[in-house]
JSON list of C-alpha atoms in Angstrom, two decimals:
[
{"chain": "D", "resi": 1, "resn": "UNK", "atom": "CA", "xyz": [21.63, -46.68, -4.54]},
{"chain": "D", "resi": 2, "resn": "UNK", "atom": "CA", "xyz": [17.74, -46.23, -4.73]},
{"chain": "D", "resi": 3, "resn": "UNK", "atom": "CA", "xyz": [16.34, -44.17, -2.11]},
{"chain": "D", "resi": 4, "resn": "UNK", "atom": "CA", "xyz": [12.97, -43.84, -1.29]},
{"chain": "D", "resi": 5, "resn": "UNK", "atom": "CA", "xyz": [11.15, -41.59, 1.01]},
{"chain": "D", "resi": 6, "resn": "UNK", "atom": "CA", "xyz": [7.61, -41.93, 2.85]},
{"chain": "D", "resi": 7, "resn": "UNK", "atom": "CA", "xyz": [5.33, -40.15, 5.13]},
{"chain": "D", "resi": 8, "resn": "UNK", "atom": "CA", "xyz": [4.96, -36.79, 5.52]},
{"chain": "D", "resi": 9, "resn": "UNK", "atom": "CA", "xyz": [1.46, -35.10, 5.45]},
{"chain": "D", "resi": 10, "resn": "UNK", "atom": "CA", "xyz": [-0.69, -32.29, 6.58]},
{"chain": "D", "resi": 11, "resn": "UNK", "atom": "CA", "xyz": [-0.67, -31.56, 10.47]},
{"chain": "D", "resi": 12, "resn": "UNK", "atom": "CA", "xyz": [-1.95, -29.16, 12.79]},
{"chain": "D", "resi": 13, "resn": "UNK", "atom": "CA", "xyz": [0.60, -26.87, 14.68]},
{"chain": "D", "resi": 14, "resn": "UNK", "atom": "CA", "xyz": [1.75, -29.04, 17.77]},
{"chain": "D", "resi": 15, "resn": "UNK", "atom": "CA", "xyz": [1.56, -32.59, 15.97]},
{"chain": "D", "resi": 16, "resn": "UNK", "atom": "CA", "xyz": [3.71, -35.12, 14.82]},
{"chain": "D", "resi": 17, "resn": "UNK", "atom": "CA", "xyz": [5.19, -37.17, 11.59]},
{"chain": "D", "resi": 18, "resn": "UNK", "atom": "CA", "xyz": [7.79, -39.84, 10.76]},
{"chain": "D", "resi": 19, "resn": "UNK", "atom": "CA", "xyz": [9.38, -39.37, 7.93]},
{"chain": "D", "resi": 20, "resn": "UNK", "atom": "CA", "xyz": [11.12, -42.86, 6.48]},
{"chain": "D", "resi": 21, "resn": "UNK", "atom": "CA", "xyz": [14.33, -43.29, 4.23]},
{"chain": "D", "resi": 22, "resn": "UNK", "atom": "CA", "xyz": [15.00, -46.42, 2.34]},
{"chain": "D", "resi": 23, "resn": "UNK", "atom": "CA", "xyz": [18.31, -46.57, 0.22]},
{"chain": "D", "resi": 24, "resn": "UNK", "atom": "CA", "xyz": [19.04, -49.91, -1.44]},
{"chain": "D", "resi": 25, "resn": "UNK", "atom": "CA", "xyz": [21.26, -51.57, -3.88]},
{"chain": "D", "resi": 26, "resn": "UNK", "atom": "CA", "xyz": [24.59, -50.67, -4.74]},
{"chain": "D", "resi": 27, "resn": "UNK", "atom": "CA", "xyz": [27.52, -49.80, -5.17]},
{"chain": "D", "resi": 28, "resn": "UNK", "atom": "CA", "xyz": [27.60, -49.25, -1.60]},
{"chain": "D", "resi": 29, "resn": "UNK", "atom": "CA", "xyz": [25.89, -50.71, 1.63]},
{"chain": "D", "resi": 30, "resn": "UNK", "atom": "CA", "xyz": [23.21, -49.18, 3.68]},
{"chain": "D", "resi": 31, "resn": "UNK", "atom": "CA", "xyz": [25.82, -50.30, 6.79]},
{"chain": "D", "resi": 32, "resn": "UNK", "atom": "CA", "xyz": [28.66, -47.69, 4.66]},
{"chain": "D", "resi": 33, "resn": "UNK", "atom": "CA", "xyz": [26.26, -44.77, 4.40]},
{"chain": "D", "resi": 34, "resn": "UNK", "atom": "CA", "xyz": [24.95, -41.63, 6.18]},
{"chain": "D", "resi": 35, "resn": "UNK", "atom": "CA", "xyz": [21.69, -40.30, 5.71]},
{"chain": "D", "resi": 36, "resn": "UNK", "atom": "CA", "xyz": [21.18, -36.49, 5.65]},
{"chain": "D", "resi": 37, "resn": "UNK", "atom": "CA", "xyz": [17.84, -34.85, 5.88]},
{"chain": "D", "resi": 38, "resn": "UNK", "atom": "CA", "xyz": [17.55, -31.42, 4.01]},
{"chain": "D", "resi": 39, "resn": "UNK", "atom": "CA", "xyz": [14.34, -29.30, 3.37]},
{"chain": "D", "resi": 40, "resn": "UNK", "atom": "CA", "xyz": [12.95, -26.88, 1.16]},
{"chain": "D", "resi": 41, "resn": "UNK", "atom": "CA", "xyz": [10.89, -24.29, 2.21]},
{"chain": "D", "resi": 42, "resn": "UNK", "atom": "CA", "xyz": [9.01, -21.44, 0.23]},
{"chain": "D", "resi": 43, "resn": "UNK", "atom": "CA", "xyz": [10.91, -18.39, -0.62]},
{"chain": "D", "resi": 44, "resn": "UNK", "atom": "CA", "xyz": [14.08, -19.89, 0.95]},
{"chain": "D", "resi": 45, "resn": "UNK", "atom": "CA", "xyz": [17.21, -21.93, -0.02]},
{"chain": "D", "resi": 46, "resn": "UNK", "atom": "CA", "xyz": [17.22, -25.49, 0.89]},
{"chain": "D", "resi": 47, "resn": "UNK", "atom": "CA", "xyz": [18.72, -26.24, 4.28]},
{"chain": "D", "resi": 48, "resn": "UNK", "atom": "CA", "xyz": [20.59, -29.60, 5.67]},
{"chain": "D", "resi": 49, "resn": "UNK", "atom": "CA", "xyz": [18.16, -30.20, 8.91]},
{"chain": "D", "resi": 50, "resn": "UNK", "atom": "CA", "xyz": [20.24, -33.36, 10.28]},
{"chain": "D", "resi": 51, "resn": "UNK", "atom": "CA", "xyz": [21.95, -36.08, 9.27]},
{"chain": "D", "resi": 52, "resn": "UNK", "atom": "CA", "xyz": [22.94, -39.32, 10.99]},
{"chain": "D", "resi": 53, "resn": "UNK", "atom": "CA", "xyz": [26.10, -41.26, 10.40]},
{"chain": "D", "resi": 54, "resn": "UNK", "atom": "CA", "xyz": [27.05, -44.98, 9.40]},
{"chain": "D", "resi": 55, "resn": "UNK", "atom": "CA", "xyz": [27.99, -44.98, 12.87]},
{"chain": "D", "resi": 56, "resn": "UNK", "atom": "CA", "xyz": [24.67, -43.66, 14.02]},
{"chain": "D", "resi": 57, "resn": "UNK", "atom": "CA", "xyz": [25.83, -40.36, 15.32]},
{"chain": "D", "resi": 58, "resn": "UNK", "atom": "CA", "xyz": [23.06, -37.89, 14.57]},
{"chain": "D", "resi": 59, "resn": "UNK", "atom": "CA", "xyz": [24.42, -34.44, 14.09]},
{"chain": "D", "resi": 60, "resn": "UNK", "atom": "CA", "xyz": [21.80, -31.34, 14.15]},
{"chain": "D", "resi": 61, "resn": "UNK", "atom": "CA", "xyz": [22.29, -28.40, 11.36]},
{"chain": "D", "resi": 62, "resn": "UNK", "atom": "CA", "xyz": [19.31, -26.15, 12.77]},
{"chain": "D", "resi": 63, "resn": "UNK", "atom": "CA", "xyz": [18.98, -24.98, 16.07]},
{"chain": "D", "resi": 64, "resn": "UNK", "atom": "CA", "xyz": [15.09, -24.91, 15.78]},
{"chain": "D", "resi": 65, "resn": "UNK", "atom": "CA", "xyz": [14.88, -28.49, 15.25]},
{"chain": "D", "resi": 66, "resn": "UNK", "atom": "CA", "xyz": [16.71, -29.50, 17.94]},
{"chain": "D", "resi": 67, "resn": "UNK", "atom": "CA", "xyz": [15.06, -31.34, 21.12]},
{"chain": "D", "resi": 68, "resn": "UNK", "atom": "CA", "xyz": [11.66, -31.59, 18.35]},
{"chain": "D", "resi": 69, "resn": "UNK", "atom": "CA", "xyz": [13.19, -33.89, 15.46]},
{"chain": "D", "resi": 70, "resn": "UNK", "atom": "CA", "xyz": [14.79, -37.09, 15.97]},
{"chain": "D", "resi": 71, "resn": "UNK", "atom": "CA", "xyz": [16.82, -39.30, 13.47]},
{"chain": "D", "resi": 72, "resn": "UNK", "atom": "CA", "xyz": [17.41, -42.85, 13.78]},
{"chain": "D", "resi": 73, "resn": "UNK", "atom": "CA", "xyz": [18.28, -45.67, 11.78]},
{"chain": "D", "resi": 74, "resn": "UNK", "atom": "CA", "xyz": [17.36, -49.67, 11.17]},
{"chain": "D", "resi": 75, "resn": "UNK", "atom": "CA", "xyz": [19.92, -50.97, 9.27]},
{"chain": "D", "resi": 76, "resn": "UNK", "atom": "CA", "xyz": [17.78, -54.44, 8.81]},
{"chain": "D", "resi": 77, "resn": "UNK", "atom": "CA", "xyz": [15.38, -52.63, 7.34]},
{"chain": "D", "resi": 78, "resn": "UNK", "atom": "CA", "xyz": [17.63, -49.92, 5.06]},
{"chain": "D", "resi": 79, "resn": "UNK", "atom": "CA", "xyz": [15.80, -47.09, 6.72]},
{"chain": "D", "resi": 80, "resn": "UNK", "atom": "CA", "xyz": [16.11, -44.40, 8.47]},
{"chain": "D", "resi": 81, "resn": "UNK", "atom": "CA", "xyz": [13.61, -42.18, 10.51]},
{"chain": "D", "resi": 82, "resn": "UNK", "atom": "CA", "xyz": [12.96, -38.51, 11.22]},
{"chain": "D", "resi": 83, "resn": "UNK", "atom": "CA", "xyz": [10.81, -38.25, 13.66]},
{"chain": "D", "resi": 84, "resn": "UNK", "atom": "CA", "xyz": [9.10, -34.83, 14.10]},
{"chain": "D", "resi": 85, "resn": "UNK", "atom": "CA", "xyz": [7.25, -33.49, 16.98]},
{"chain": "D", "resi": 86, "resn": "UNK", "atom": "CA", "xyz": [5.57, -30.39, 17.79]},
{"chain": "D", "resi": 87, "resn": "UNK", "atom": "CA", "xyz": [5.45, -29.24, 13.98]},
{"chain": "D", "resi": 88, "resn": "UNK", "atom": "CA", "xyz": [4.80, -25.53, 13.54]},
{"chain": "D", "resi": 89, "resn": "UNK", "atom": "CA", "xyz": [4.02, -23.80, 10.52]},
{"chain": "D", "resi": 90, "resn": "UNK", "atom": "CA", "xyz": [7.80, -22.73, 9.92]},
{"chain": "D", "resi": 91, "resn": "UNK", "atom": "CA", "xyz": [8.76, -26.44, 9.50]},
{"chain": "D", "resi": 92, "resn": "UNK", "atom": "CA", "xyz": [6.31, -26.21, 5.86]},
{"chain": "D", "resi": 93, "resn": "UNK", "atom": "CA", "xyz": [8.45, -27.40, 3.18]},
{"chain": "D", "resi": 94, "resn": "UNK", "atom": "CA", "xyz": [9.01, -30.37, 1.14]},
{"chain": "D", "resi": 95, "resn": "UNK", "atom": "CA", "xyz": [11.79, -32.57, 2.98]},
{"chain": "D", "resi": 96, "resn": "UNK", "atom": "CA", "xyz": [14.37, -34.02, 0.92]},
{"chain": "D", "resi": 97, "resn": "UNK", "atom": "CA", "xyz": [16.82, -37.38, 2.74]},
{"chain": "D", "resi": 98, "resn": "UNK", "atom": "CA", "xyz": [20.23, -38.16, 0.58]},
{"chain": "D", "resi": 99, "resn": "UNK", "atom": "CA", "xyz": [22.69, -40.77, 0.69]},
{"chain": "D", "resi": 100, "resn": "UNK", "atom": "CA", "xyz": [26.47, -41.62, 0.37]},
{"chain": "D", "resi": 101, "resn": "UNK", "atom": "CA", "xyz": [29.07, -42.94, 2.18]},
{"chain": "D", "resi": 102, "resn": "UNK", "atom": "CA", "xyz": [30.92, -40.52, 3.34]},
{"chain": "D", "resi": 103, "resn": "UNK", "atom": "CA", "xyz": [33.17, -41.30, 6.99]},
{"chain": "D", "resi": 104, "resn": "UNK", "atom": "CA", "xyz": [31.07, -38.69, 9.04]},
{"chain": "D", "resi": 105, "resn": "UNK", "atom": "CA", "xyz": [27.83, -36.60, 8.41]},
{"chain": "D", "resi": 106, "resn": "UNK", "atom": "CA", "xyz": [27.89, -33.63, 6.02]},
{"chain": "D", "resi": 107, "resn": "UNK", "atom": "CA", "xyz": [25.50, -30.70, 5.64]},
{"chain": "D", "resi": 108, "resn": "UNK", "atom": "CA", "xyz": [26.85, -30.10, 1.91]},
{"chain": "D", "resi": 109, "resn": "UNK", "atom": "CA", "xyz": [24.81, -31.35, -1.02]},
{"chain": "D", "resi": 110, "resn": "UNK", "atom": "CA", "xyz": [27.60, -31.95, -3.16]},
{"chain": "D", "resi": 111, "resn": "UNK", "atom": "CA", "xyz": [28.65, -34.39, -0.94]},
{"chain": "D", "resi": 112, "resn": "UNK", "atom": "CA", "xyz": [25.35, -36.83, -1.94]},
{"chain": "D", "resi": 113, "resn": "UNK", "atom": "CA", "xyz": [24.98, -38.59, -5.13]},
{"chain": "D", "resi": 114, "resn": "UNK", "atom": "CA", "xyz": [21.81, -40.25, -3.44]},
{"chain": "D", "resi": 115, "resn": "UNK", "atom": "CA", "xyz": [18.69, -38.36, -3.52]},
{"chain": "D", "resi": 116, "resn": "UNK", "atom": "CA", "xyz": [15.36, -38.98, -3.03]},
{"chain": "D", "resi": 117, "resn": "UNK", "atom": "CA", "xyz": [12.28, -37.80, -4.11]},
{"chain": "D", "resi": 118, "resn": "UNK", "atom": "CA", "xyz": [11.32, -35.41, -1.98]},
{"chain": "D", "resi": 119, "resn": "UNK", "atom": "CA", "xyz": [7.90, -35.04, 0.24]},
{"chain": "D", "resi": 120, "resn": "UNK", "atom": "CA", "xyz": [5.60, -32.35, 1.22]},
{"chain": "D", "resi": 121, "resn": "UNK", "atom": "CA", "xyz": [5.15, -31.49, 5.40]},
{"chain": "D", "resi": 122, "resn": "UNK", "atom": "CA", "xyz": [2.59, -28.89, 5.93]},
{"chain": "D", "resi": 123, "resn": "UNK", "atom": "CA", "xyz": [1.81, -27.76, 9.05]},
{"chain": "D", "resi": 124, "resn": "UNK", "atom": "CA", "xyz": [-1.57, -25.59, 10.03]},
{"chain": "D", "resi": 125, "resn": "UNK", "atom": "CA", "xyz": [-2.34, -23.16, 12.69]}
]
């Protein structure tokens, strides 16, 4: 698999950005996979954020995220979303979405081969 990311950006604290995911080719399906979104912030370890499931059951790893981010996918397009809303300054880090298909979601690293390139969110005062 090939996965791409997009989006991302400078914001002010308060605003918004959609993050995409695009995995494609093989071996497996975009159908057979879940998409996790991890991040990596200054100073700190990288984190699993959320992940969504072939089944498209989202599952949240960080309580601050919740009821702010939401993940969704299109399988006819090979994508998947994270939309972000009301950004603060803590959520700063470049954002990292991997891919494998695995039967549930997983906040483990180990458990993607899929990785993609990684992009920077900064958010402002």
């Amino acid at each position: 698999l090939i996965v791409v990311q997009s989006g991302g950006g400078s914001v002010q604290s308060g605003g918004s950005l959609r993050l995409s995911c695009a995995a494609s080719g093989s071996p497996e399906s975009f159908e057979d996979v879940a998409i996790g979104w991890f991040r990596l912030a200054p100073g700190k370890p990288r984190e699993a954020i959320l992940c969504i499931s072939r089944k498209d059951v989202s599952t949240y790893y960080v309580d601050s995220v919740k009821g702010r981010f939401t993940i969704s996918r299109d399988n006819a397009k090979n994508t998947v979303y994270l939309q972000m809303d009301t950004l603060t300054p803590e959520d700063t880090a470049t954002y990292y979405c991997a891919a494998d298909a695995l039967p549930g979601c997983s906040q483990y690293e180990f458990q993607y081969d899929y990785w993609g390139q990684g992009t920077q969110v900064t958010v402002s005062e």
